[in-house]
């Protein structure tokens, strides 16, 4: 873990699960003095203040960033570009700006367009942690313990800014990896965005079943776990779909080709092919689980 | 809960998660004297004996059922027909026979063919409980606490036999519902069999990804939960696919139509349609979770 100096004034635009948890972790590590929270509604900001996440609250992003040495943008992806454009002229000349969005190529494009000369100090980030809850009430400081954070800086990104953001993630228990935005978007389409589509679609399909109430009445524990991610925030996930559209469509197409093949094997009663697929999937998953636990 | 007399001699063919847990629950309730366990391998039966699930062990189903007043068949679905045909001539004249298979029309057909005059005392059952583990080592007596069991007797099924099986499920904490086998198979295709196909397929798709190791390395908690059911027993699930093939193919087709529609909305960047689907799915799931908790 690199040594990292404290943040004097942190502007948090979007005081929700992710931004709120990062700040709580930084407070636990003694790494932040003052936090100004910004959101659209005072209700959530009041909760954040009561929970000790933020010191000051405002609904004006420009006011929030003034004098801040670190600006964290933790809003749904569709709001990142507009927020950056709004605050640009109020940023301190050496402010480090970072985000937590679940897709990265779109955020880099937004930052390049919105931030002008500040874009060299914009460090795109994505913590691989979270759950289906939202808002300041859901934040907790342990969220990033032993989790990964991916940073996707460009060659032109200020290395001091990158180191600073990396250090602040490590300080809350995360390990930091770097990769290109395009690669990040491909990997996350597979492991996160695609499963969310599958879960949302499953619940939607079942809600259209003719005997739907009975269908849900006989759903067991496996179903509950399987669809938990379908309780995720619709606005956030709409924005992820739009931001990572190309990679997500590729992932959905590959998946549907695979599922059609299995459907055909089931229809044909091809016992060996079906068992093969199940066995291979189980082995793959268990190998993966073992690496996680080791 | 109906009052129910104890089982004198219970023959358990297939001493695994489901059969073993039912017996442990019956022992906890003081409702069984002697249990004879039958399986293909002595290793699992030894475990079952050490864990106090069974008193005697045999690999011969005919020996197992002799003198038993209750015969529980808890093997993968493909083995149900062969097991019933094997034991038929050794069944006591008033033995009640039941199974726990995850599909029911196929089991009814198997029983009609294999059991002859005994088929009137065959009570098809399916506990809506379980997990991805297998074998006697995985059994535990609380598995059915507050869970549902579906019985699918026919008009010709002996009502005393049905009452007896229902009472023995209630005695281990379950609530019992009755419906037709066809209806059971349609409902379970939707809530259980389809999600298993989706999870197996997802892991399979990702295992074919070009940067597969990295894909799995960045999978988060949501992915682990989502794919937990892909660690289920391949043989058991192969048999479920074959046994409930027609209903499962219908369910997969409906699902793929729904997923294709979402894929098209993502491709087109149709923000409103995407958000609508997510919102509707989340609301449906939360309404369903609320009924479970109440
Ligand atoms: N949840 C996860 O599992 C997860 C994981 C990794 C990354 N992420 C990413 O993290 C970001 C935030 O997600 P989250 O889960 O923390 O969401 P969240 O809990 O809903 O928090 C987002 C906050 O942003 C505020 N907000 C929304 N639009 C805004 C705008 N235009 N201007 C200012 N504030 C705005 C909201 O408050 P008001 O409604 O009061 O404005 C809300 O409290 C997203 O980009 C997401 O892709 C999420
Ligand atoms: N797991 C679930 O979530 C769940 C839920 C509801 C219903 N079910 C149904 O319950 C049944 C059993 O599932 P389970 O989860 O209990 O499986 P399990 O733990 O694998 O137990 C099945 C047992 O049957 C034995 N067996 C397999 N083939 C046999 C044969 N031809 N003759 C005699 N014994 C045989 C196996 O032992 P040997 O290998 O030593 O023979 C094994 O211990 C299945 O029909 C399934 O559809 C399962």
mmCIF file of N, CA, C and O in Angstrom, chain B residues 50-116:
data_model
loop_
_atom_site.group_PDB
_atom_site.id
_atom_site.type_symbol
_atom_site.label_atom_id
_atom_site.label_comp_id
_atom_site.label_asym_id
_atom_site.label_seq_id
_atom_site.Cartn_x
_atom_site.Cartn_y
_atom_site.Cartn_z
ATOM 1 N N UNK B 50 -22.937 -43.124 9.291
ATOM 2 C CA UNK B 50 -22.198 -42.352 10.309
ATOM 3 C C UNK B 50 -22.982 -41.125 10.765
ATOM 4 O O UNK B 50 -22.921 -40.738 11.917
ATOM 5 N N UNK B 51 -23.710 -40.532 9.832
ATOM 6 C CA UNK B 51 -24.456 -39.314 10.174
ATOM 7 C C UNK B 51 -25.811 -39.628 10.790
ATOM 8 O O UNK B 51 -26.601 -38.725 11.076
ATOM 9 N N UNK B 52 -26.105 -40.885 10.994
ATOM 10 C CA UNK B 52 -27.363 -41.255 11.654
ATOM 11 C C UNK B 52 -28.585 -41.114 10.768
ATOM 12 O O UNK B 52 -29.714 -41.030 11.249
ATOM 13 N N UNK B 53 -28.375 -41.076 9.466
ATOM 14 C CA UNK B 53 -29.524 -40.980 8.565
ATOM 15 C C UNK B 53 -30.172 -42.359 8.403
ATOM 16 O O UNK B 53 -31.389 -42.498 8.515
ATOM 17 N N UNK B 54 -29.337 -43.368 8.166
ATOM 18 C CA UNK B 54 -29.876 -44.708 7.928
ATOM 19 C C UNK B 54 -29.348 -45.691 8.979
ATOM 20 O O UNK B 54 -28.290 -45.485 9.584
ATOM 21 N N UNK B 55 -30.116 -46.783 9.179
ATOM 22 C CA UNK B 55 -29.696 -47.835 10.106
ATOM 23 C C UNK B 55 -28.984 -48.947 9.352
ATOM 24 O O UNK B 55 -27.980 -49.473 9.805
ATOM 25 N N UNK B 56 -29.565 -49.322 8.201
ATOM 26 C CA UNK B 56 -28.998 -50.399 7.399
ATOM 27 C C UNK B 56 -28.743 -49.889 5.991
ATOM 28 O O UNK B 56 -29.423 -48.970 5.531
ATOM 29 N N UNK B 57 -27.784 -50.543 5.316
ATOM 30 C CA UNK B 57 -27.423 -50.099 3.964
ATOM 31 C C UNK B 57 -27.370 -51.290 3.022
ATOM 32 O O UNK B 57 -26.963 -52.386 3.409
ATOM 33 N N UNK B 58 -27.788 -51.048 1.796
ATOM 34 C CA UNK B 58 -27.686 -52.088 0.771
ATOM 35 C C UNK B 58 -27.570 -51.425 -0.590
ATOM 36 O O UNK B 58 -28.024 -50.289 -0.776
ATOM 37 N N UNK B 59 -26.961 -52.130 -1.535
ATOM 38 C CA UNK B 59 -26.949 -51.611 -2.899
ATOM 39 C C UNK B 59 -28.023 -52.302 -3.744
ATOM 40 O O UNK B 59 -28.117 -52.056 -4.941
ATOM 41 N N UNK B 60 -28.831 -53.121 -3.097
ATOM 42 C CA UNK B 60 -29.889 -53.852 -3.811
ATOM 43 C C UNK B 60 -31.265 -53.262 -3.463
ATOM 44 O O UNK B 60 -31.779 -53.457 -2.365
ATOM 45 N N UNK B 61 -31.882 -52.564 -4.399
ATOM 46 C CA UNK B 61 -33.176 -51.923 -4.122
ATOM 47 C C UNK B 61 -34.246 -52.920 -3.690
ATOM 48 O O UNK B 61 -35.110 -52.586 -2.869
ATOM 49 N N UNK B 62 -34.193 -54.152 -4.233
ATOM 50 C CA UNK B 62 -35.211 -55.143 -3.891
ATOM 51 C C UNK B 62 -35.117 -55.516 -2.422
ATOM 52 O O UNK B 62 -36.136 -55.616 -1.716
ATOM 53 N N UNK B 63 -33.900 -55.690 -1.954
ATOM 54 C CA UNK B 63 -33.694 -55.984 -0.533
ATOM 55 C C UNK B 63 -34.171 -54.798 0.314
ATOM 56 O O UNK B 63 -34.792 -54.976 1.370
ATOM 57 N N UNK B 64 -33.891 -53.604 -0.169
ATOM 58 C CA UNK B 64 -34.226 -52.407 0.622
ATOM 59 C C UNK B 64 -35.726 -52.303 0.891
ATOM 60 O O UNK B 64 -36.142 -51.940 1.997
ATOM 61 N N UNK B 65 -36.543 -52.607 -0.108
ATOM 62 C CA UNK B 65 -37.983 -52.331 0.054
ATOM 63 C C UNK B 65 -38.728 -53.445 0.795
ATOM 64 O O UNK B 65 -39.870 -53.232 1.229
ATOM 65 N N UNK B 66 -38.106 -54.590 0.973
ATOM 66 C CA UNK B 66 -38.832 -55.706 1.601
ATOM 67 C C UNK B 66 -39.278 -55.358 3.015
ATOM 68 O O UNK B 66 -38.466 -54.957 3.841
ATOM 69 N N UNK B 67 -40.575 -55.460 3.262
ATOM 70 C CA UNK B 67 -41.115 -55.187 4.591
ATOM 71 C C UNK B 67 -41.261 -53.711 4.923
ATOM 72 O O UNK B 67 -41.653 -53.353 6.034
ATOM 73 N N UNK B 68 -40.946 -52.842 3.962
ATOM 74 C CA UNK B 68 -41.051 -51.395 4.234
ATOM 75 C C UNK B 68 -42.494 -50.931 4.095
ATOM 76 O O UNK B 68 -43.183 -51.313 3.145
ATOM 77 N N UNK B 69 -42.964 -50.120 5.055
ATOM 78 C CA UNK B 69 -44.301 -49.536 4.906
ATOM 79 C C UNK B 69 -44.252 -48.226 4.128
ATOM 80 O O UNK B 69 -45.263 -47.776 3.594
ATOM 81 N N UNK B 70 -43.068 -47.612 4.055
ATOM 82 C CA UNK B 70 -42.908 -46.414 3.217
ATOM 83 C C UNK B 70 -41.643 -46.545 2.373
ATOM 84 O O UNK B 70 -40.565 -46.836 2.904
ATOM 85 N N UNK B 71 -41.794 -46.335 1.071
ATOM 86 C CA UNK B 71 -40.648 -46.355 0.157
ATOM 87 C C UNK B 71 -40.485 -44.964 -0.439
ATOM 88 O O UNK B 71 -41.412 -44.444 -1.067
ATOM 89 N N UNK B 72 -39.336 -44.348 -0.188
ATOM 90 C CA UNK B 72 -39.052 -43.015 -0.728
ATOM 91 C C UNK B 72 -37.989 -43.160 -1.818
ATOM 92 O O UNK B 72 -36.883 -43.632 -1.544
ATOM 93 N N UNK B 73 -38.344 -42.755 -3.023
ATOM 94 C CA UNK B 73 -37.405 -42.824 -4.143
ATOM 95 C C UNK B 73 -36.860 -41.412 -4.373
ATOM 96 O O UNK B 73 -37.610 -40.509 -4.767
ATOM 97 N N UNK B 74 -35.575 -41.224 -4.088
ATOM 98 C CA UNK B 74 -34.969 -39.879 -4.145
ATOM 99 C C UNK B 74 -33.696 -39.913 -4.972
ATOM 100 O O UNK B 74 -32.637 -39.456 -4.542
ATOM 101 N N UNK B 75 -33.820 -40.460 -6.173
ATOM 102 C CA UNK B 75 -32.694 -40.574 -7.112
ATOM 103 C C UNK B 75 -32.908 -39.578 -8.256
ATOM 104 O O UNK B 75 -34.000 -39.025 -8.388
ATOM 105 N N UNK B 76 -31.907 -39.346 -9.095
ATOM 106 C CA UNK B 76 -32.138 -38.499 -10.275
ATOM 107 C C UNK B 76 -33.308 -39.029 -11.107
ATOM 108 O O UNK B 76 -33.561 -40.247 -11.115
ATOM 109 N N UNK B 77 -34.009 -38.148 -11.797
ATOM 110 C CA UNK B 77 -35.266 -38.530 -12.458
ATOM 111 C C UNK B 77 -35.123 -39.697 -13.426
ATOM 112 O O UNK B 77 -36.032 -40.518 -13.545
ATOM 113 N N UNK B 78 -33.995 -39.777 -14.109
ATOM 114 C CA UNK B 78 -33.820 -40.860 -15.082
ATOM 115 C C UNK B 78 -33.773 -42.230 -14.433
ATOM 116 O O UNK B 78 -34.007 -43.250 -15.098
ATOM 117 N N UNK B 79 -33.491 -42.279 -13.124
ATOM 118 C CA UNK B 79 -33.390 -43.560 -12.427
ATOM 119 C C UNK B 79 -34.710 -43.973 -11.778
ATOM 120 O O UNK B 79 -34.836 -45.106 -11.307
ATOM 121 N N UNK B 80 -35.699 -43.086 -11.753
ATOM 122 C CA UNK B 80 -36.945 -43.388 -11.034
ATOM 123 C C UNK B 80 -37.667 -44.587 -11.660
ATOM 124 O O UNK B 80 -38.033 -45.540 -10.947
ATOM 125 N N UNK B 81 -37.866 -44.543 -12.980
ATOM 126 C CA UNK B 81 -38.556 -45.649 -13.663
ATOM 127 C C UNK B 81 -37.864 -46.989 -13.443
ATOM 128 O O UNK B 81 -38.484 -47.954 -12.978
ATOM 129 N N UNK B 82 -36.564 -47.087 -13.753
ATOM 130 C CA UNK B 82 -35.840 -48.335 -13.522
ATOM 131 C C UNK B 82 -35.916 -48.821 -12.069
ATOM 132 O O UNK B 82 -36.093 -50.019 -11.834
ATOM 133 N N UNK B 83 -35.795 -47.917 -11.115
ATOM 134 C CA UNK B 83 -35.857 -48.330 -9.703
ATOM 135 C C UNK B 83 -37.240 -48.909 -9.396
ATOM 136 O O UNK B 83 -37.366 -49.978 -8.784
ATOM 137 N N UNK B 84 -38.289 -48.236 -9.827
ATOM 138 C CA UNK B 84 -39.649 -48.720 -9.538
ATOM 139 C C UNK B 84 -39.875 -50.097 -10.172
ATOM 140 O O UNK B 84 -40.451 -50.986 -9.546
ATOM 141 N N UNK B 85 -39.418 -50.270 -11.415
ATOM 142 C CA UNK B 85 -39.591 -51.565 -12.087
ATOM 143 C C UNK B 85 -38.841 -52.666 -11.343
ATOM 144 O O UNK B 85 -39.327 -53.797 -11.201
ATOM 145 N N UNK B 86 -37.658 -52.316 -10.833
ATOM 146 C CA UNK B 86 -36.837 -53.303 -10.118
ATOM 147 C C UNK B 86 -37.503 -53.775 -8.822
ATOM 148 O O UNK B 86 -37.457 -54.958 -8.483
ATOM 149 N N UNK B 87 -38.094 -52.848 -8.083
ATOM 150 C CA UNK B 87 -38.601 -53.194 -6.738
ATOM 151 C C UNK B 87 -40.029 -53.738 -6.749
ATOM 152 O O UNK B 87 -40.470 -54.333 -5.747
ATOM 153 N N UNK B 88 -40.745 -53.557 -7.838
ATOM 154 C CA UNK B 88 -42.171 -53.867 -7.888
ATOM 155 C C UNK B 88 -42.573 -55.188 -7.217
ATOM 156 O O UNK B 88 -43.458 -55.217 -6.358
ATOM 157 N N UNK B 89 -41.898 -56.254 -7.523
ATOM 158 C CA UNK B 89 -42.334 -57.555 -7.013
ATOM 159 C C UNK B 89 -41.974 -57.778 -5.549
ATOM 160 O O UNK B 89 -42.424 -58.757 -4.944
ATOM 161 N N UNK B 90 -41.174 -56.879 -4.983
ATOM 162 C CA UNK B 90 -40.779 -57.035 -3.577
ATOM 163 C C UNK B 90 -41.493 -56.064 -2.648
ATOM 164 O O UNK B 90 -41.245 -56.063 -1.439
ATOM 165 N N UNK B 91 -42.358 -55.250 -3.207
ATOM 166 C CA UNK B 91 -43.065 -54.266 -2.375
ATOM 167 C C UNK B 91 -44.080 -54.973 -1.477
ATOM 168 O O UNK B 91 -44.751 -55.918 -1.902
ATOM 169 N N UNK B 92 -44.209 -54.515 -0.234
ATOM 170 C CA UNK B 92 -45.272 -55.005 0.644
ATOM 171 C C UNK B 92 -46.606 -54.602 0.027
ATOM 172 O O UNK B 92 -46.704 -53.566 -0.649
ATOM 173 N N UNK B 93 -47.655 -55.407 0.256
ATOM 174 C CA UNK B 93 -48.924 -55.158 -0.452
ATOM 175 C C UNK B 93 -49.557 -53.808 -0.122
ATOM 176 O O UNK B 93 -50.281 -53.247 -0.944
ATOM 177 N N UNK B 94 -49.281 -53.266 1.066
ATOM 178 C CA UNK B 94 -49.879 -51.956 1.379
ATOM 179 C C UNK B 94 -48.829 -50.852 1.505
ATOM 180 O O UNK B 94 -49.092 -49.795 2.082
ATOM 181 N N UNK B 95 -47.648 -51.053 0.945
ATOM 182 C CA UNK B 95 -46.597 -50.028 1.033
ATOM 183 C C UNK B 95 -47.021 -48.751 0.315
ATOM 184 O O UNK B 95 -47.612 -48.807 -0.772
ATOM 185 N N UNK B 96 -46.732 -47.635 0.951
ATOM 186 C CA UNK B 96 -46.912 -46.342 0.289
ATOM 187 C C UNK B 96 -45.574 -45.988 -0.370
ATOM 188 O O UNK B 96 -44.517 -46.102 0.252
ATOM 189 N N UNK B 97 -45.640 -45.581 -1.639
ATOM 190 C CA UNK B 97 -44.422 -45.262 -2.389
ATOM 191 C C UNK B 97 -44.507 -43.794 -2.788
ATOM 192 O O UNK B 97 -45.561 -43.322 -3.236
ATOM 193 N N UNK B 98 -43.421 -43.072 -2.641
ATOM 194 C CA UNK B 98 -43.416 -41.654 -3.034
ATOM 195 C C UNK B 98 -42.058 -41.295 -3.611
ATOM 196 O O UNK B 98 -41.094 -42.046 -3.452
ATOM 197 N N UNK B 99 -42.004 -40.162 -4.319
ATOM 198 C CA UNK B 99 -40.723 -39.701 -4.852
ATOM 199 C C UNK B 99 -40.583 -38.211 -4.563
ATOM 200 O O UNK B 99 -41.492 -37.601 -3.979
ATOM 201 N N UNK B 100 -39.444 -37.635 -4.944
ATOM 202 C CA UNK B 100 -39.168 -36.223 -4.671
ATOM 203 C C UNK B 100 -38.697 -35.495 -5.940
ATOM 204 O O UNK B 100 -38.136 -34.400 -5.870
ATOM 205 N N UNK B 101 -38.915 -36.099 -7.081
ATOM 206 C CA UNK B 101 -38.351 -35.585 -8.338
ATOM 207 C C UNK B 101 -38.852 -34.207 -8.728
ATOM 208 O O UNK B 101 -40.007 -33.848 -8.471
ATOM 209 N N UNK B 102 -37.998 -33.469 -9.439
ATOM 210 C CA UNK B 102 -38.276 -32.074 -9.790
ATOM 211 C C UNK B 102 -39.201 -31.908 -10.991
ATOM 212 O O UNK B 102 -39.540 -30.780 -11.352
ATOM 213 N N UNK B 103 -39.566 -32.995 -11.660
ATOM 214 C CA UNK B 103 -40.586 -32.952 -12.715
ATOM 215 C C UNK B 103 -41.584 -34.047 -12.374
ATOM 216 O O UNK B 103 -41.212 -35.068 -11.780
ATOM 217 N N UNK B 104 -42.851 -33.876 -12.745
ATOM 218 C CA UNK B 104 -43.834 -34.825 -12.225
ATOM 219 C C UNK B 104 -44.595 -35.619 -13.277
ATOM 220 O O UNK B 104 -44.950 -36.774 -13.032
ATOM 221 N N UNK B 105 -44.840 -35.089 -14.460
ATOM 222 C CA UNK B 105 -45.582 -35.874 -15.453
ATOM 223 C C UNK B 105 -44.790 -37.118 -15.845
ATOM 224 O O UNK B 105 -45.354 -38.219 -15.960
ATOM 225 N N UNK B 106 -43.496 -36.974 -15.996
ATOM 226 C CA UNK B 106 -42.673 -38.121 -16.391
ATOM 227 C C UNK B 106 -42.659 -39.187 -15.306
ATOM 228 O O UNK B 106 -42.673 -40.386 -15.597
ATOM 229 N N UNK B 107 -42.660 -38.761 -14.067
ATOM 230 C CA UNK B 107 -42.648 -39.710 -12.947
ATOM 231 C C UNK B 107 -43.974 -40.471 -12.880
ATOM 232 O O UNK B 107 -43.993 -41.688 -12.639
ATOM 233 N N UNK B 108 -45.073 -39.766 -13.091
ATOM 234 C CA UNK B 108 -46.381 -40.438 -13.105
ATOM 235 C C UNK B 108 -46.435 -41.490 -14.203
ATOM 236 O O UNK B 108 -46.938 -42.600 -13.990
ATOM 237 N N UNK B 109 -45.915 -41.154 -15.369
ATOM 238 C CA UNK B 109 -45.902 -42.114 -16.471
ATOM 239 C C UNK B 109 -45.017 -43.312 -16.123
ATOM 240 O O UNK B 109 -45.395 -44.471 -16.359
ATOM 241 N N UNK B 110 -43.840 -43.024 -15.542
ATOM 242 C CA UNK B 110 -42.944 -44.106 -15.123
ATOM 243 C C UNK B 110 -43.638 -45.031 -14.121
ATOM 244 O O UNK B 110 -43.530 -46.261 -14.213
ATOM 245 N N UNK B 111 -44.331 -44.448 -13.146
ATOM 246 C CA UNK B 111 -44.960 -45.245 -12.094
ATOM 247 C C UNK B 111 -46.088 -46.099 -12.668
ATOM 248 O O UNK B 111 -46.238 -47.278 -12.320
ATOM 249 N N UNK B 112 -46.873 -45.503 -13.550
ATOM 250 C CA UNK B 112 -47.983 -46.251 -14.154
ATOM 251 C C UNK B 112 -47.446 -47.466 -14.899
ATOM 252 O O UNK B 112 -48.012 -48.563 -14.826
ATOM 253 N N UNK B 113 -46.332 -47.257 -15.595
ATOM 254 C CA UNK B 113 -45.777 -48.349 -16.369
ATOM 255 C C UNK B 113 -45.112 -49.404 -15.493
ATOM 256 O O UNK B 113 -45.241 -50.610 -15.728
ATOM 257 N N UNK B 114 -44.407 -48.957 -14.469
ATOM 258 C CA UNK B 114 -43.566 -49.880 -13.704
ATOM 259 C C UNK B 114 -44.303 -50.584 -12.567
ATOM 260 O O UNK B 114 -43.959 -51.708 -12.209
ATOM 261 N N UNK B 115 -45.286 -49.914 -11.962
ATOM 262 C CA UNK B 115 -45.781 -50.405 -10.674
ATOM 263 C C UNK B 115 -47.021 -51.284 -10.731
ATOM 264 O O UNK B 115 -47.390 -51.903 -9.726
ATOM 265 N N UNK B 116 -47.727 -51.313 -11.858
ATOM 266 C CA UNK B 116 -48.927 -52.140 -11.926
ATOM 267 C C UNK B 116 -49.908 -51.750 -10.838
ATOM 268 O O UNK B 116 -50.160 -50.559 -10.616
#
